[in-house]
mmCIF file of C-alpha atoms in Angstrom:
data_model
loop_
_atom_site.group_PDB
_atom_site.id
_atom_site.type_symbol
_atom_site.label_atom_id
_atom_site.label_comp_id
_atom_site.label_asym_id
_atom_site.label_seq_id
_atom_site.Cartn_x
_atom_site.Cartn_y
_atom_site.Cartn_z
ATOM 1 C CA MET A 1 4.612 9.930 27.328
ATOM 2 C CA GLU A 2 8.051 8.387 27.804
ATOM 3 C CA ASP A 3 8.498 4.852 26.406
ATOM 4 C CA LYS A 4 5.061 4.991 24.782
ATOM 5 C CA ILE A 5 4.530 3.862 21.177
ATOM 6 C CA THR A 6 1.703 4.438 18.731
ATOM 7 C CA SER A 7 1.536 1.948 15.862
ATOM 8 C CA ILE A 8 -0.332 2.654 12.632
ATOM 9 C CA VAL A 9 -1.342 -0.767 11.321
ATOM 10 C CA ALA A 10 -2.177 -1.955 7.805
ATOM 11 C CA ASP A 11 -2.122 -5.518 6.466
ATOM 12 C CA ASP A 12 1.372 -5.367 4.952
ATOM 13 C CA ARG A 13 2.853 -2.379 6.770
ATOM 14 C CA ILE A 14 3.230 -0.966 10.272
ATOM 15 C CA ASP A 15 4.468 2.487 11.275
ATOM 16 C CA GLU A 16 5.696 2.808 14.868
ATOM 17 C CA ILE A 17 5.921 6.285 16.423
ATOM 18 C CA LEU A 18 8.119 6.386 19.517
ATOM 19 C CA HIS A 19 6.817 9.112 21.810
ATOM 20 C CA LEU A 20 9.937 9.600 23.962
ATOM 21 C CA ASN A 21 10.065 13.294 24.934
ATOM 22 C CA ALA A 22 8.213 14.613 21.874
ATOM 23 C CA THR A 23 5.338 17.057 22.329
ATOM 24 C CA LYS A 24 1.832 16.188 21.228
ATOM 25 C CA GLU A 25 2.160 18.660 18.344
ATOM 26 C CA GLU A 26 5.346 16.929 17.141
ATOM 27 C CA LEU A 27 3.718 13.512 17.319
ATOM 28 C CA ILE A 28 0.791 14.749 15.220
ATOM 29 C CA ILE A 29 3.263 16.077 12.631
ATOM 30 C CA ILE A 30 4.785 12.580 12.375
ATOM 31 C CA LEU A 31 1.307 11.064 12.076
ATOM 32 C CA ASN A 32 0.405 13.483 9.271
ATOM 33 C CA TYR A 33 3.664 12.540 7.549
ATOM 34 C CA ILE A 34 2.651 8.861 7.615
ATOM 35 C CA ILE A 35 -0.874 9.606 6.359
ATOM 36 C CA MET A 36 0.554 11.702 3.510
ATOM 37 C CA ASP A 37 2.618 8.687 2.426
ATOM 38 C CA TYR A 38 -0.484 6.490 2.313
ATOM 39 C CA LYS A 39 -2.398 9.103 0.326
ATOM 40 C CA LYS A 40 0.391 9.440 -2.225
ATOM 41 C CA PHE A 41 0.774 5.749 -2.950
ATOM 42 C CA SER A 42 -2.909 4.817 -2.732
ATOM 43 C CA LEU A 43 -4.076 7.831 -4.733
ATOM 44 C CA THR A 44 -6.921 8.507 -2.348
ATOM 45 C CA ASP A 45 -7.909 11.154 0.135
ATOM 46 C CA LYS A 46 -10.411 8.837 1.789
ATOM 47 C CA ILE A 47 -8.573 7.445 4.805
ATOM 48 C CA LEU A 48 -10.163 6.201 8.008
ATOM 49 C CA LEU A 49 -8.322 5.760 11.317
ATOM 50 C CA GLN A 50 -9.878 3.469 13.915
ATOM 51 C CA SER A 51 -9.117 2.072 17.353
ATOM 52 C CA GLN A 52 -9.086 -1.611 18.291
ATOM 53 C CA LYS A 53 -12.732 -1.145 19.281
ATOM 54 C CA LEU A 54 -13.465 0.154 15.757
ATOM 55 C CA GLN A 55 -14.060 3.700 16.964
ATOM 56 C CA LYS A 56 -13.248 6.415 14.467
ATOM 57 C CA LEU A 57 -10.290 8.468 15.701
ATOM 58 C CA ALA A 58 -9.265 12.084 15.200
ATOM 59 C CA LEU A 59 -5.514 12.740 14.880
ATOM 60 C CA GLU A 60 -5.237 13.893 18.489
ATOM 61 C CA GLU A 61 -6.960 10.715 19.667
ATOM 62 C CA CYS A 62 -4.641 8.487 17.634
ATOM 63 C CA ILE A 63 -1.672 9.548 19.724
ATOM 64 C CA GLU A 64 -3.391 8.281 22.873
ATOM 65 C CA ASN A 65 -3.829 4.774 21.406
ATOM 66 C CA ARG A 66 -1.295 1.953 21.282
ATOM 67 C CA TYR A 67 -2.669 0.606 17.990
ATOM 68 C CA VAL A 68 -4.412 2.582 15.259
ATOM 69 C CA TYR A 69 -5.792 0.792 12.197
ATOM 70 C CA ILE A 70 -5.722 2.579 8.862
ATOM 71 C CA PHE A 71 -8.390 1.816 6.274
ATOM 72 C CA LEU A 72 -8.311 2.806 2.594
ATOM 73 C CA PRO A 73 -10.995 2.300 -0.081
ATOM 74 C CA GLY A 74 -10.895 -1.199 -1.533
ATOM 75 C CA VAL A 75 -7.967 -2.295 0.641
ATOM 76 C CA LYS A 76 -8.494 -5.031 3.222
ATOM 77 C CA ASN A 77 -7.202 -4.552 6.790
ATOM 78 C CA SER A 78 -7.499 -7.714 8.873
ATOM 79 C CA MET A 79 -6.395 -5.796 12.014
ATOM 80 C CA ASP A 80 -3.654 -8.358 12.626
ATOM 81 C CA ILE A 81 -0.953 -7.131 15.025
ATOM 82 C CA LYS A 82 0.661 -10.511 15.720
ATOM 83 C CA SER A 83 2.194 -11.454 12.376
ATOM 84 C CA GLN A 84 5.315 -9.739 11.060
ATOM 85 C CA LYS A 85 4.544 -7.093 8.461
ATOM 86 C CA GLU A 86 6.357 -7.010 5.162
ATOM 87 C CA VAL A 87 7.318 -3.368 5.775
ATOM 88 C CA ARG A 88 7.944 -1.688 9.129
ATOM 89 C CA TYR A 89 8.849 1.960 9.746
ATOM 90 C CA THR A 90 9.989 3.431 13.047
ATOM 91 C CA TYR A 91 10.047 7.146 13.894
ATOM 92 C CA GLU A 92 12.260 8.215 16.791
ATOM 93 C CA PRO A 93 12.088 11.916 17.820
ATOM 94 C CA LYS A 94 15.454 13.332 18.881
ATOM 95 C CA GLU A 95 16.371 16.996 19.403
ATOM 96 C CA GLY A 96 14.198 18.607 16.740
ATOM 97 C CA LYS A 97 14.710 15.766 14.277
ATOM 98 C CA ILE A 98 13.173 12.388 13.565
ATOM 99 C CA LEU A 99 15.200 9.271 12.925
ATOM 100 C CA LYS A 100 13.180 7.283 10.392
ATOM 101 C CA GLU A 101 14.156 3.669 9.787
ATOM 102 C CA LYS A 102 12.682 1.190 7.338
ATOM 103 C CA TYR A 103 12.674 -2.591 7.734
ATOM 104 C CA ARG A 104 11.646 -5.067 5.044
ATOM 105 C CA ASN A 105 10.815 -8.566 6.272
ATOM 106 C CA GLY A 106 12.644 -7.826 9.521
ATOM 107 C CA ARG A 107 15.850 -6.491 7.912
ATOM 108 C CA LYS A 108 16.781 -2.794 8.144
ATOM 109 C CA THR A 109 17.015 -1.320 4.640
ATOM 110 C CA GLU A 110 16.982 2.458 5.209
ATOM 111 C CA SER A 111 17.865 4.984 7.894
ATOM 112 C CA THR A 112 17.326 8.723 7.425
ATOM 113 C CA GLU A 113 16.933 11.853 9.525
ATOM 114 C CA VAL A 114 14.346 14.510 8.783
ATOM 115 C CA THR A 115 13.473 17.694 10.659
ATOM 116 C CA TYR A 116 9.989 18.823 11.627
ATOM 117 C CA GLU A 117 10.514 21.872 9.421
ATOM 118 C CA GLN A 118 11.209 19.626 6.415
ATOM 119 C CA ILE A 119 8.110 17.551 7.115
ATOM 120 C CA ASN A 120 5.928 20.659 7.411
ATOM 121 C CA LYS A 121 7.238 21.870 4.042
ATOM 122 C CA MET A 122 6.450 18.485 2.468
ATOM 123 C CA LEU A 123 2.970 18.483 3.986
ATOM 124 C CA GLY A 124 2.314 22.030 2.760
ATOM 125 C CA SER A 125 3.476 21.193 -0.757
ATOM 126 C CA PHE A 126 1.426 17.980 -0.818
ATOM 127 C CA ASN A 127 -1.750 19.676 0.404
ATOM 128 C CA GLN A 128 -1.440 22.395 -2.245
ATOM 129 C CA SER A 129 -0.927 19.953 -5.102
ATOM 130 C CA THR A 130 -1.696 16.245 -4.818
ATOM 131 C CA GLY A 131 -3.858 16.496 -1.710
ATOM 132 C CA ALA A 132 -5.952 19.275 -3.198
ATOM 133 C CA PHE A 133 -6.391 17.264 -6.389
ATOM 134 C CA LEU A 134 -7.523 14.118 -4.571
ATOM 135 C CA SER A 135 -9.950 15.928 -2.303
ATOM 136 C CA SER A 136 -11.505 17.695 -5.290
ATOM 137 C CA LYS A 137 -12.097 14.396 -7.101
ATOM 138 C CA PRO A 138 -14.663 12.372 -5.121
ATOM 139 C CA ASN A 139 -15.052 9.994 -8.064
ATOM 140 C CA PHE A 140 -11.341 9.619 -8.671
ATOM 141 C CA ALA A 141 -11.513 5.930 -7.744
ATOM 142 C CA GLU A 142 -13.864 5.429 -10.699
ATOM 143 C CA SER A 143 -11.442 6.933 -13.213
ATOM 144 C CA ARG A 144 -10.167 5.033 -16.229
ATOM 145 C CA PHE A 145 -7.062 3.943 -14.344
ATOM 146 C CA ILE A 146 -9.147 1.877 -11.924
ATOM 147 C CA ALA A 147 -10.050 -1.640 -13.088
ATOM 148 C CA PRO A 148 -13.836 -2.056 -13.438
ATOM 149 C CA LEU A 149 -15.730 -4.049 -10.838
ATOM 150 C CA LEU A 150 -17.902 -6.987 -11.859
ATOM 151 C CA SER A 151 -21.470 -7.766 -10.926
ATOM 152 C CA GLN A 152 -22.087 -9.845 -7.816
ATOM 153 C CA GLU A 153 -23.495 -12.570 -10.052
ATOM 154 C CA GLU A 154 -20.214 -12.857 -11.957
ATOM 155 C CA VAL A 155 -18.210 -12.844 -8.726
ATOM 156 C CA SER A 156 -20.311 -15.625 -7.194
ATOM 157 C CA LYS A 157 -19.798 -17.865 -10.263
ATOM 158 C CA ARG A 158 -16.010 -17.948 -9.738
ATOM 159 C CA GLU A 159 -15.601 -19.985 -12.914
ATOM 160 C CA LYS A 160 -12.201 -21.616 -13.414
ATOM 161 C CA VAL A 161 -10.565 -22.391 -16.750
ATOM 162 C CA GLN A 162 -7.882 -24.801 -17.879
ATOM 163 C CA VAL A 163 -4.437 -23.236 -17.433
ATOM 164 C CA LYS A 164 -0.832 -24.037 -18.277
ATOM 165 C CA GLY A 165 0.128 -25.118 -14.782
ATOM 166 C CA GLY A 166 -0.631 -24.905 -11.093
ATOM 167 C CA GLN A 167 0.001 -22.029 -8.705
ATOM 168 C CA ILE A 168 3.009 -23.702 -7.088
ATOM 169 C CA GLN A 169 4.553 -24.225 -10.514
ATOM 170 C CA PHE A 170 4.021 -20.546 -11.316
ATOM 171 C CA VAL A 171 5.802 -19.410 -8.151
ATOM 172 C CA GLN A 172 8.772 -21.673 -8.894
ATOM 173 C CA ILE A 173 9.399 -20.323 -12.410
ATOM 174 C CA PRO A 174 12.639 -18.261 -12.520
ATOM 175 C CA ARG A 175 12.096 -14.658 -13.622
ATOM 176 C CA LYS A 176 14.348 -13.323 -16.367
ATOM 177 C CA ASN A 177 14.932 -9.769 -17.598
ATOM 178 C CA LYS A 178 13.074 -8.106 -14.726
ATOM 179 C CA HIS A 179 12.335 -4.422 -15.054
ATOM 180 C CA PRO A 180 14.371 -2.050 -12.856
ATOM 181 C CA PHE A 181 12.782 -1.530 -9.450
ATOM 182 C CA LYS A 182 11.595 2.084 -9.164
ATOM 183 C CA ASN A 183 8.521 4.293 -8.819
ATOM 184 C CA TYR A 184 6.229 4.337 -11.863
ATOM 185 C CA THR A 185 3.545 6.830 -12.846
ATOM 186 C CA ALA A 186 0.017 5.769 -13.752
ATOM 187 C CA GLU A 187 0.788 6.786 -17.330
ATOM 188 C CA GLU A 188 3.747 4.383 -17.450
ATOM 189 C CA VAL A 189 1.666 1.520 -16.057
ATOM 190 C CA GLN A 190 -1.157 2.138 -18.555
ATOM 191 C CA LYS A 191 1.178 1.440 -21.502
ATOM 192 C CA HIS A 192 1.542 -2.196 -20.427
ATOM 193 C CA ASN A 193 -1.926 -3.487 -21.224
ATOM 194 C CA LYS A 194 -1.553 -6.190 -23.876
ATOM 195 C CA PRO A 195 -1.037 -9.968 -23.604
ATOM 196 C CA GLY A 196 2.674 -10.621 -23.188
ATOM 197 C CA ASP A 197 3.194 -7.225 -21.581
ATOM 198 C CA VAL A 198 0.825 -6.773 -18.651
ATOM 199 C CA TRP A 199 1.408 -4.586 -15.596
ATOM 200 C CA THR A 200 -1.047 -3.924 -12.816
ATOM 201 C CA VAL A 201 -1.190 -2.065 -9.517
ATOM 202 C CA LEU A 202 -2.274 -3.692 -6.252
ATOM 203 C CA ASN A 203 -2.307 -1.622 -3.054
ATOM 204 C CA GLY A 204 0.057 0.932 -4.562
ATOM 205 C CA LYS A 205 2.568 -1.678 -5.770
ATOM 206 C CA VAL A 206 3.350 -2.269 -9.445
ATOM 207 C CA TYR A 207 3.552 -5.844 -10.725
ATOM 208 C CA ASP A 208 4.518 -7.282 -14.102
ATOM 209 C CA ILE A 209 1.955 -10.095 -14.341
ATOM 210 C CA SER A 210 2.693 -11.042 -17.974
ATOM 211 C CA LEU A 211 3.827 -14.529 -16.949
ATOM 212 C CA TYR A 212 0.744 -15.108 -14.797
ATOM 213 C CA LEU A 213 -1.649 -14.893 -17.763
ATOM 214 C CA ASP A 214 -1.081 -18.596 -18.476
ATOM 215 C CA TYR A 215 -1.563 -19.597 -14.837
ATOM 216 C CA HIS A 216 -4.506 -17.525 -13.601
ATOM 217 C CA PRO A 217 -7.302 -19.954 -12.572
ATOM 218 C CA GLY A 218 -9.945 -17.414 -13.621
ATOM 219 C CA GLY A 219 -8.526 -17.157 -17.123
ATOM 220 C CA VAL A 220 -6.827 -14.529 -19.230
ATOM 221 C CA GLU A 221 -9.980 -12.477 -19.768
ATOM 222 C CA LYS A 222 -10.508 -11.808 -16.061
ATOM 223 C CA LEU A 223 -6.835 -10.989 -15.472
ATOM 224 C CA MET A 224 -6.777 -8.572 -18.415
ATOM 225 C CA LEU A 225 -9.449 -6.450 -16.701
ATOM 226 C CA GLY A 226 -6.600 -5.132 -14.542
ATOM 227 C CA ALA A 227 -4.097 -4.749 -17.376
ATOM 228 C CA GLY A 228 -2.464 -1.325 -17.181
ATOM 229 C CA LYS A 229 -4.798 -0.399 -14.333
ATOM 230 C CA ASP A 230 -5.117 -0.321 -10.557
ATOM 231 C CA CYS A 231 -6.719 -3.693 -9.816
ATOM 232 C CA THR A 232 -6.991 -3.277 -6.014
ATOM 233 C CA LYS A 233 -10.781 -3.080 -5.798
ATOM 234 C CA LEU A 234 -11.275 -5.793 -8.417
ATOM 235 C CA PHE A 235 -8.777 -8.074 -6.640
ATOM 236 C CA ASN A 236 -10.602 -7.613 -3.337
ATOM 237 C CA GLN A 237 -13.899 -8.506 -5.004
ATOM 238 C CA PHE A 238 -12.549 -12.003 -5.628
ATOM 239 C CA HIS A 239 -9.621 -12.500 -3.240
ATOM 240 C CA SER A 240 -10.035 -10.205 -0.218
ATOM 241 C CA TRP A 241 -8.493 -12.851 2.080
ATOM 242 C CA VAL A 242 -5.405 -13.434 -0.130
ATOM 243 C CA ASN A 243 -2.006 -11.783 0.415
ATOM 244 C CA GLY A 244 -1.434 -10.807 -3.203
ATOM 245 C CA HIS A 245 2.070 -9.527 -2.619
ATOM 246 C CA ALA A 246 3.275 -12.777 -1.058
ATOM 247 C CA PHE A 247 2.100 -14.589 -4.183
ATOM 248 C CA LEU A 248 3.451 -12.044 -6.697
ATOM 249 C CA GLU A 249 6.601 -11.004 -4.854
ATOM 250 C CA GLN A 250 8.894 -12.085 -7.705
ATOM 251 C CA ASP A 251 6.911 -9.895 -10.104
ATOM 252 C CA TYR A 252 6.997 -6.784 -7.871
ATOM 253 C CA ILE A 253 8.828 -4.145 -9.935
ATOM 254 C CA GLY A 254 8.126 -0.915 -8.067
ATOM 255 C CA ASN A 255 5.606 1.432 -6.508
ATOM 256 C CA LEU A 256 3.028 3.735 -8.017
ATOM 257 C CA LYS A 257 3.893 7.403 -7.826
ATOM 258 C CA TYR A 258 1.665 10.397 -8.489
#
């Protein structure tokens, strides 16, 4: 397996596992570590792994593939391996440890070492707590924290309203008094649900969209449906082809934590 790589691909993230001299069991541990991260930040236990031919893959089969595409409920995956991802992780096995490095927009931002024993402890703890909770809640995605979906009739109307300015103008506005970048709980996000103070979650990322209320082409009412909630499914109802993070990057204030 020397020089082989398995890449776990999402729309805005790629995780590259370098095989080197690692055993199959060690590679599966790394893969489980990556999947745990997706489950934590997406608050779902419903994850599908597929090959380039759209065949469903078991963990053992993933390791034999160059590219593996990860699908989560309500989150688009265009299966694009050519464009640079916003976030890239690499995992390099070396003498009982894994060198994990994080790159954001091509620039290295983190470098840490973790042992297989540490990962197994994290996986065990996750499965007993968060993982067990998610798997026991098949309707979790319909909870009050998830923004409600609209009827197909309303989606097809796509009515636009008069707004303060255009989308380019919105992007160019300087942001002042930004919140500290950190991980936020669902409870913290839910407090910001009124005009002038609106947070939302899109694909596990927390955004302060207060400023966007005056610029949203669909109007304030539609945008407020995601106020203090996870708007991922609602966003994909209307804008499944849009890179929301690229548009809201200045308003990105942290990640959702469980």
